[in-house]
Amino acid sequence: DAGVIQSPRHEVTEMGQEVTLRCKPISGHNSLFWYRQTMMRGLELLIYFNNNVPIDDSGMPEDRFSAKMPNASFSTLKIQPSEPRDSAVYFCASSPWTGSGYTFGSGTRLTVV
Amino acid sequence: QQQVKQSPQSLIVQKGGISIINCAYENTAFDYFPWYQQFPGKGPALLIAIRPDVSEKKEGRFTISFNKSAKQFSLHIMDSQPGDSATYFCAASGLSGANNLFFGTGTRLTVIP
């Protein structure tokens, strides 16, 4: 298994631009999570899905953030418009319902200038 | 509100020494307690996990000690090696892990030769 695949690995964009981060979870995993990691705030859960349905999006910081999971093998996190304070590493993780722990992707390092 | 409190924030240990990282939680519904290890530029990776029906779990040089009455758990790294230098996160969730994980703030471990 290739693990959780995220793209792009790095993204540099100008303030105001739309940014889309992508994630392919491990096949067969029922749950998908989006996290943001910064030095100041550590790992923050943004949103998670069970069986493609958003369960808890209370961690999404603002309406500028949105996430979708159109099918079991793909999810996106979109920021529109982006701001410098959105600069962080964004991780996607997936897990099976049986609760054997998360598998994280390698992350997308986002820099908004 | 931080659901899982982790300490210390950073730790420096001599090669061969014992590294100890502590975590505490409040929610008695938590029943799955994993530890994650993160190297720079990588996503967190599951290291070891415990459920509250046992007080200790050992995997190689890594041991989790769990105190249900005190609502505390800790990671012990025996014979610490420079290759163990990483950031360690404790976490907790309910429903035996089939739910979102609440992460601690992380401990940056440095093992000096």
PDB file of C-alpha atoms in Angstrom:
ATOM      1  CA  ASP A   1       0.000   0.000   0.000  1.00  0.00           C
ATOM      2  CA  ALA A   2       1.323   3.451  -0.891  1.00  0.00           C
ATOM      3  CA  GLY A   3      -0.043   5.013   2.261  1.00  0.00           C
ATOM      4  CA  VAL A   4      -1.883   8.304   2.418  1.00  0.00           C
ATOM      5  CA  ILE A   5      -0.907  10.410  -0.570  1.00  0.00           C
ATOM      6  CA  GLN A   6      -1.006  14.187  -0.421  1.00  0.00           C
ATOM      7  CA  SER A   7      -0.331  16.700  -3.136  1.00  0.00           C
ATOM      8  CA  PRO A   8       1.310  19.024  -3.648  1.00  0.00           C
ATOM      9  CA  ARG A   9       4.191  18.609  -1.177  1.00  0.00           C
ATOM     10  CA  HIS A  10       4.904  22.326  -1.243  1.00  0.00           C
ATOM     11  CA  GLU A  11       2.757  25.232  -2.300  1.00  0.00           C
ATOM     12  CA  VAL A  12       3.725  28.877  -2.420  1.00  0.00           C
ATOM     13  CA  THR A  13       0.970  31.279  -3.328  1.00  0.00           C
ATOM     14  CA  GLU A  14       0.158  34.941  -3.119  1.00  0.00           C
ATOM     15  CA  MET A  15      -2.318  36.322  -0.658  1.00  0.00           C
ATOM     16  CA  GLY A  16      -5.810  36.291  -2.076  1.00  0.00           C
ATOM     17  CA  GLN A  17      -5.287  33.307  -4.317  1.00  0.00           C
ATOM     18  CA  GLU A  18      -7.237  30.074  -4.083  1.00  0.00           C
ATOM     19  CA  VAL A  19      -5.357  27.048  -2.819  1.00  0.00           C
ATOM     20  CA  THR A  20      -6.470  23.430  -3.160  1.00  0.00           C
ATOM     21  CA  LEU A  21      -4.813  20.624  -1.260  1.00  0.00           C
ATOM     22  CA  ARG A  22      -5.452  17.033  -2.217  1.00  0.00           C
ATOM     23  CA  CYS A  23      -5.494  13.737  -0.374  1.00  0.00           C
ATOM     24  CA  LYS A  24      -5.879  10.102  -1.339  1.00  0.00           C
ATOM     25  CA  PRO A  25      -6.548   7.954   1.730  1.00  0.00           C
ATOM     26  CA  ILE A  26      -5.558   4.335   2.174  1.00  0.00           C
ATOM     27  CA  SER A  27      -7.959   2.049   0.374  1.00  0.00           C
ATOM     28  CA  GLY A  28     -10.512   0.594   2.757  1.00  0.00           C
ATOM     29  CA  HIS A  29     -10.128   3.261   5.411  1.00  0.00           C
ATOM     30  CA  ASN A  30     -13.475   4.700   6.430  1.00  0.00           C
ATOM     31  CA  SER A  31     -12.357   7.886   8.119  1.00  0.00           C
ATOM     32  CA  LEU A  32     -10.381  10.824   6.779  1.00  0.00           C
ATOM     33  CA  PHE A  33      -8.993  13.722   8.742  1.00  0.00           C
ATOM     34  CA  TRP A  34      -7.469  17.070   7.842  1.00  0.00           C
ATOM     35  CA  TYR A  35      -5.013  18.586  10.312  1.00  0.00           C
ATOM     36  CA  ARG A  36      -3.015  21.790  10.340  1.00  0.00           C
ATOM     37  CA  GLN A  37       0.328  21.986  12.107  1.00  0.00           C
ATOM     38  CA  THR A  38       2.082  25.162  13.200  1.00  0.00           C
ATOM     39  CA  MET A  39       4.763  25.874  15.761  1.00  0.00           C
ATOM     40  CA  MET A  40       2.406  28.015  17.785  1.00  0.00           C
ATOM     41  CA  ARG A  41      -0.693  25.809  17.825  1.00  0.00           C
ATOM     42  CA  GLY A  42       0.641  22.314  17.212  1.00  0.00           C
ATOM     43  CA  LEU A  43      -1.639  19.810  15.489  1.00  0.00           C
ATOM     44  CA  GLU A  44      -5.145  21.122  14.998  1.00  0.00           C
ATOM     45  CA  LEU A  45      -7.995  19.017  13.664  1.00  0.00           C
ATOM     46  CA  LEU A  46      -9.796  20.951  10.945  1.00  0.00           C
ATOM     47  CA  ILE A  47     -12.430  18.481   9.785  1.00  0.00           C
ATOM     48  CA  TYR A  48     -13.043  14.783   9.559  1.00  0.00           C
ATOM     49  CA  PHE A  49     -15.182  12.506   7.431  1.00  0.00           C
ATOM     50  CA  ASN A  50     -16.664   9.091   8.077  1.00  0.00           C
ATOM     51  CA  ASN A  51     -17.721   7.171   4.957  1.00  0.00           C
ATOM     52  CA  ASN A  52     -17.310  10.380   2.904  1.00  0.00           C
ATOM     53  CA  VAL A  53     -19.687  12.343   5.138  1.00  0.00           C
ATOM     54  CA  PRO A  54     -18.349  15.354   7.078  1.00  0.00           C
ATOM     55  CA  ILE A  55     -18.820  14.627  10.774  1.00  0.00           C
ATOM     56  CA  ASP A  56     -17.155  17.516  12.558  1.00  0.00           C
ATOM     57  CA  ASP A  57     -15.952  20.705  10.912  1.00  0.00           C
ATOM     58  CA  SER A  58     -15.791  22.781  14.073  1.00  0.00           C
ATOM     59  CA  GLY A  59     -12.051  23.113  13.647  1.00  0.00           C
ATOM     60  CA  MET A  60     -12.289  24.864  10.302  1.00  0.00           C
ATOM     61  CA  PRO A  61     -11.023  28.326  11.204  1.00  0.00           C
ATOM     62  CA  GLU A  62     -13.116  30.429   8.876  1.00  0.00           C
ATOM     63  CA  ASP A  63     -15.530  30.305   5.967  1.00  0.00           C
ATOM     64  CA  ARG A  64     -12.516  30.689   3.716  1.00  0.00           C
ATOM     65  CA  PHE A  65     -11.801  27.026   4.396  1.00  0.00           C
ATOM     66  CA  SER A  66     -13.842  24.256   2.843  1.00  0.00           C
ATOM     67  CA  ALA A  67     -13.352  20.512   2.446  1.00  0.00           C
ATOM     68  CA  LYS A  68     -14.969  17.894   0.299  1.00  0.00           C
ATOM     69  CA  MET A  69     -14.823  14.162  -0.042  1.00  0.00           C
ATOM     70  CA  PRO A  70     -16.665  13.261  -3.254  1.00  0.00           C
ATOM     71  CA  ASN A  71     -15.723   9.589  -2.982  1.00  0.00           C
ATOM     72  CA  ALA A  72     -13.865   7.153  -0.757  1.00  0.00           C
ATOM     73  CA  SER A  73     -10.556   7.685  -2.499  1.00  0.00           C
ATOM     74  CA  PHE A  74     -10.247  11.451  -2.702  1.00  0.00           C
ATOM     75  CA  SER A  75     -10.596  14.555  -0.590  1.00  0.00           C
ATOM     76  CA  THR A  76      -9.755  18.221  -1.039  1.00  0.00           C
ATOM     77  CA  LEU A  77      -9.156  21.100   1.319  1.00  0.00           C
ATOM     78  CA  LYS A  78      -9.648  24.503  -0.259  1.00  0.00           C
ATOM     79  CA  ILE A  79      -8.703  27.920   1.028  1.00  0.00           C
ATOM     80  CA  GLN A  80     -10.222  30.873  -0.778  1.00  0.00           C
ATOM     81  CA  PRO A  81      -8.947  33.537  -0.456  1.00  0.00           C
ATOM     82  CA  SER A  82      -5.674  32.556   1.175  1.00  0.00           C
ATOM     83  CA  GLU A  83      -3.954  34.744   3.763  1.00  0.00           C
ATOM     84  CA  PRO A  84      -0.393  34.754   5.144  1.00  0.00           C
ATOM     85  CA  ARG A  85      -1.635  33.405   8.488  1.00  0.00           C
ATOM     86  CA  ASP A  86      -2.764  30.258   6.689  1.00  0.00           C
ATOM     87  CA  SER A  87       0.880  29.323   6.189  1.00  0.00           C
ATOM     88  CA  ALA A  88       1.350  25.934   7.848  1.00  0.00           C
ATOM     89  CA  VAL A  89       1.805  22.264   7.121  1.00  0.00           C
ATOM     90  CA  TYR A  90      -1.471  20.585   6.309  1.00  0.00           C
ATOM     91  CA  PHE A  91      -1.768  16.866   6.964  1.00  0.00           C
ATOM     92  CA  CYS A  92      -4.320  14.390   5.792  1.00  0.00           C
ATOM     93  CA  ALA A  93      -4.768  11.155   7.730  1.00  0.00           C
ATOM     94  CA  SER A  94      -7.003   8.135   7.338  1.00  0.00           C
ATOM     95  CA  SER A  95      -8.040   5.307   9.597  1.00  0.00           C
ATOM     96  CA  PRO A  96     -10.195   2.221   9.487  1.00  0.00           C
ATOM     97  CA  TRP A  97     -13.335   2.196  11.554  1.00  0.00           C
ATOM     98  CA  THR A  98     -11.849  -0.559  13.691  1.00  0.00           C
ATOM     99  CA  GLY A  99      -9.704   2.049  15.373  1.00  0.00           C
ATOM    100  CA  SER A 100      -6.194   0.841  14.760  1.00  0.00           C
ATOM    101  CA  GLY A 101      -4.814   4.339  14.589  1.00  0.00           C
ATOM    102  CA  TYR A 102      -4.312   6.982  12.004  1.00  0.00           C
ATOM    103  CA  THR A 103      -1.938   6.907   9.072  1.00  0.00           C
ATOM    104  CA  PHE A 104      -0.747  10.356   8.152  1.00  0.00           C
ATOM    105  CA  GLY A 105       0.365  11.579   4.776  1.00  0.00           C
ATOM    106  CA  SER A 106       3.626  13.458   4.324  1.00  0.00           C
ATOM    107  CA  GLY A 107       1.847  16.785   4.437  1.00  0.00           C
ATOM    108  CA  THR A 108       1.616  19.875   2.257  1.00  0.00           C
ATOM    109  CA  ARG A 109       3.728  22.826   3.315  1.00  0.00           C
ATOM    110  CA  LEU A 110       1.744  25.928   2.395  1.00  0.00           C
ATOM    111  CA  THR A 111       3.349  29.339   2.264  1.00  0.00           C
ATOM    112  CA  VAL A 112       1.164  32.345   1.563  1.00  0.00           C
ATOM    113  CA  VAL A 113       3.128  35.487   0.751  1.00  0.00           C
TER     114      VAL A 113
ATOM    115  CA  GLN B   1      -9.540  23.644  25.787  1.00  0.00           C
ATOM    116  CA  GLN B   2      -6.687  21.194  25.566  1.00  0.00           C
ATOM    117  CA  GLN B   3      -8.146  17.708  25.931  1.00  0.00           C
ATOM    118  CA  VAL B   4      -4.735  16.101  26.375  1.00  0.00           C
ATOM    119  CA  LYS B   5      -1.930  17.854  28.235  1.00  0.00           C
ATOM    120  CA  GLN B   6       1.634  16.833  27.452  1.00  0.00           C
ATOM    121  CA  SER B   7       4.937  17.582  29.143  1.00  0.00           C
ATOM    122  CA  PRO B   8       7.715  18.449  28.862  1.00  0.00           C
ATOM    123  CA  GLN B   9       7.767  20.622  25.773  1.00  0.00           C
ATOM    124  CA  SER B  10      11.351  19.642  25.087  1.00  0.00           C
ATOM    125  CA  LEU B  11      13.707  17.029  26.437  1.00  0.00           C
ATOM    126  CA  ILE B  12      17.423  16.422  26.104  1.00  0.00           C
ATOM    127  CA  VAL B  13      18.749  13.000  27.011  1.00  0.00           C
ATOM    128  CA  GLN B  14      22.163  11.398  26.819  1.00  0.00           C
ATOM    129  CA  LYS B  15      22.589   8.385  24.571  1.00  0.00           C
ATOM    130  CA  GLY B  16      21.710   5.273  26.535  1.00  0.00           C
ATOM    131  CA  GLY B  17      19.511   7.148  28.970  1.00  0.00           C
ATOM    132  CA  ILE B  18      15.772   6.873  29.571  1.00  0.00           C
ATOM    133  CA  SER B  19      13.430   9.402  27.985  1.00  0.00           C
ATOM    134  CA  ILE B  20      10.112   9.946  29.740  1.00  0.00           C
ATOM    135  CA  ILE B  21       7.212  11.950  28.340  1.00  0.00           C
ATOM    136  CA  ASN B  22       4.011  12.425  30.281  1.00  0.00           C
ATOM    137  CA  CYS B  23       0.409  13.044  29.298  1.00  0.00           C
ATOM    138  CA  ALA B  24      -2.806  13.637  31.197  1.00  0.00           C
ATOM    139  CA  TYR B  25      -6.430  13.666  30.108  1.00  0.00           C
ATOM    140  CA  GLU B  26      -9.796  14.544  31.615  1.00  0.00           C
ATOM    141  CA  ASN B  27     -12.388  12.807  29.499  1.00  0.00           C
ATOM    142  CA  THR B  28     -13.146   9.416  31.040  1.00  0.00           C
ATOM    143  CA  ALA B  29     -14.748   8.341  27.762  1.00  0.00           C
ATOM    144  CA  PHE B  30     -11.308   8.110  26.185  1.00  0.00           C
ATOM    145  CA  ASP B  31     -10.319   4.502  25.700  1.00  0.00           C
ATOM    146  CA  TYR B  32      -7.527   4.553  23.147  1.00  0.00           C
ATOM    147  CA  PHE B  33      -4.154   6.177  23.789  1.00  0.00           C
ATOM    148  CA  PRO B  34      -1.591   6.178  20.983  1.00  0.00           C
ATOM    149  CA  TRP B  35       1.804   7.789  20.737  1.00  0.00           C
ATOM    150  CA  TYR B  36       3.059   9.250  17.481  1.00  0.00           C
ATOM    151  CA  GLN B  37       6.616   9.987  16.395  1.00  0.00           C
ATOM    152  CA  GLN B  38       7.354  12.738  13.912  1.00  0.00           C
ATOM    153  CA  PHE B  39      10.638  13.417  12.141  1.00  0.00           C
ATOM    154  CA  PRO B  40      11.267  16.763  10.447  1.00  0.00           C
ATOM    155  CA  GLY B  41       9.518  17.018   7.098  1.00  0.00           C
ATOM    156  CA  LYS B  42       7.425  13.922   7.732  1.00  0.00           C
ATOM    157  CA  GLY B  43       3.956  13.217   8.989  1.00  0.00           C
ATOM    158  CA  PRO B  44       3.419  11.760  12.452  1.00  0.00           C
ATOM    159  CA  ALA B  45       3.705   7.969  12.501  1.00  0.00           C
ATOM    160  CA  LEU B  46       2.028   5.644  14.972  1.00  0.00           C
ATOM    161  CA  LEU B  47       4.614   4.357  17.418  1.00  0.00           C
ATOM    162  CA  ILE B  48       2.708   2.416  20.058  1.00  0.00           C
ATOM    163  CA  ALA B  49      -0.790   2.477  21.537  1.00  0.00           C
ATOM    164  CA  ILE B  50      -2.570   1.239  24.644  1.00  0.00           C
ATOM    165  CA  ARG B  51      -6.131   0.646  25.765  1.00  0.00           C
ATOM    166  CA  PRO B  52      -7.161   1.121  29.413  1.00  0.00           C
ATOM    167  CA  ASP B  53      -7.610  -2.566  30.179  1.00  0.00           C
ATOM    168  CA  VAL B  54      -3.839  -2.893  30.704  1.00  0.00           C
ATOM    169  CA  SER B  55      -1.424  -0.785  32.738  1.00  0.00           C
ATOM    170  CA  GLU B  56       1.625  -1.234  30.558  1.00  0.00           C
ATOM    171  CA  LYS B  57       2.530  -2.077  26.994  1.00  0.00           C
ATOM    172  CA  LYS B  58       6.022  -2.657  25.731  1.00  0.00           C
ATOM    173  CA  GLU B  59       7.335  -2.788  22.190  1.00  0.00           C
ATOM    174  CA  GLY B  60      11.077  -3.043  21.965  1.00  0.00           C
ATOM    175  CA  ARG B  61      12.628  -0.056  23.705  1.00  0.00           C
ATOM    176  CA  PHE B  62       9.292   1.789  23.897  1.00  0.00           C
ATOM    177  CA  THR B  63       6.897   1.342  26.814  1.00  0.00           C
ATOM    178  CA  ILE B  64       3.592   2.998  27.614  1.00  0.00           C
ATOM    179  CA  SER B  65       2.613   3.160  31.272  1.00  0.00           C
ATOM    180  CA  PHE B  66      -1.053   3.834  31.929  1.00  0.00           C
ATOM    181  CA  ASN B  67      -2.675   4.950  35.184  1.00  0.00           C
ATOM    182  CA  LYS B  68      -6.430   4.928  34.746  1.00  0.00           C
ATOM    183  CA  SER B  69      -7.287   6.307  38.182  1.00  0.00           C
ATOM    184  CA  ALA B  70      -4.939   9.255  37.737  1.00  0.00           C
ATOM    185  CA  LYS B  71      -5.918   9.696  34.088  1.00  0.00           C
ATOM    186  CA  GLN B  72      -2.292   9.783  33.087  1.00  0.00           C
ATOM    187  CA  PHE B  73      -0.100   7.893  30.681  1.00  0.00           C
ATOM    188  CA  SER B  74       3.527   8.131  29.763  1.00  0.00           C
ATOM    189  CA  LEU B  75       6.007   7.019  27.150  1.00  0.00           C
ATOM    190  CA  HIS B  76       9.339   5.599  28.240  1.00  0.00           C
ATOM    191  CA  ILE B  77      12.157   5.185  25.746  1.00  0.00           C
ATOM    192  CA  MET B  78      14.839   2.917  27.136  1.00  0.00           C
ATOM    193  CA  ASP B  79      18.448   3.070  25.931  1.00  0.00           C
ATOM    194  CA  SER B  80      17.671   6.260  23.987  1.00  0.00           C
ATOM    195  CA  GLN B  81      19.542   6.631  20.709  1.00  0.00           C
ATOM    196  CA  PRO B  82      20.335   9.678  18.551  1.00  0.00           C
ATOM    197  CA  GLY B  83      17.973   8.201  15.946  1.00  0.00           C
ATOM    198  CA  ASP B  84      15.131   8.615  18.446  1.00  0.00           C
ATOM    199  CA  SER B  85      15.501  12.392  18.185  1.00  0.00           C
ATOM    200  CA  ALA B  86      12.078  13.506  16.977  1.00  0.00           C
ATOM    201  CA  THR B  87       8.881  15.113  18.175  1.00  0.00           C
ATOM    202  CA  TYR B  88       6.558  12.822  20.099  1.00  0.00           C
ATOM    203  CA  PHE B  89       2.818  13.339  20.420  1.00  0.00           C
ATOM    204  CA  CYS B  90       0.472  11.590  22.778  1.00  0.00           C
ATOM    205  CA  ALA B  91      -3.179  11.358  21.834  1.00  0.00           C
ATOM    206  CA  ALA B  92      -6.497  10.047  23.057  1.00  0.00           C
ATOM    207  CA  SER B  93      -9.850   9.156  21.604  1.00  0.00           C
ATOM    208  CA  GLY B  94     -13.088   7.458  22.435  1.00  0.00           C
ATOM    209  CA  LEU B  95     -14.847   4.559  20.744  1.00  0.00           C
ATOM    210  CA  SER B  96     -11.607   2.574  20.779  1.00  0.00           C
ATOM    211  CA  GLY B  97      -9.968   4.865  18.282  1.00  0.00           C
ATOM    212  CA  ALA B  98     -12.809   4.962  15.791  1.00  0.00           C
ATOM    213  CA  ASN B  99     -13.201   8.629  16.422  1.00  0.00           C
ATOM    214  CA  ASN B 100     -11.157  11.765  16.125  1.00  0.00           C
ATOM    215  CA  LEU B 101      -7.927  11.817  18.080  1.00  0.00           C
ATOM    216  CA  PHE B 102      -7.111  14.632  20.453  1.00  0.00           C
ATOM    217  CA  PHE B 103      -3.385  15.315  20.350  1.00  0.00           C
ATOM    218  CA  GLY B 104      -1.048  16.671  22.967  1.00  0.00           C
ATOM    219  CA  THR B 105       1.144  19.631  22.095  1.00  0.00           C
ATOM    220  CA  GLY B 106       4.216  17.509  21.411  1.00  0.00           C
ATOM    221  CA  THR B 107       7.626  16.949  22.993  1.00  0.00           C
ATOM    222  CA  ARG B 108      10.786  17.593  21.050  1.00  0.00           C
ATOM    223  CA  LEU B 109      13.290  14.945  22.100  1.00  0.00           C
ATOM    224  CA  THR B 110      16.991  15.356  21.441  1.00  0.00           C
ATOM    225  CA  VAL B 111      19.317  12.478  22.232  1.00  0.00           C
ATOM    226  CA  ILE B 112      22.927  13.581  22.381  1.00  0.00           C
ATOM    227  CA  PRO B 113      25.774  11.157  21.688  1.00  0.00           C
TER     228      PRO B 113
END
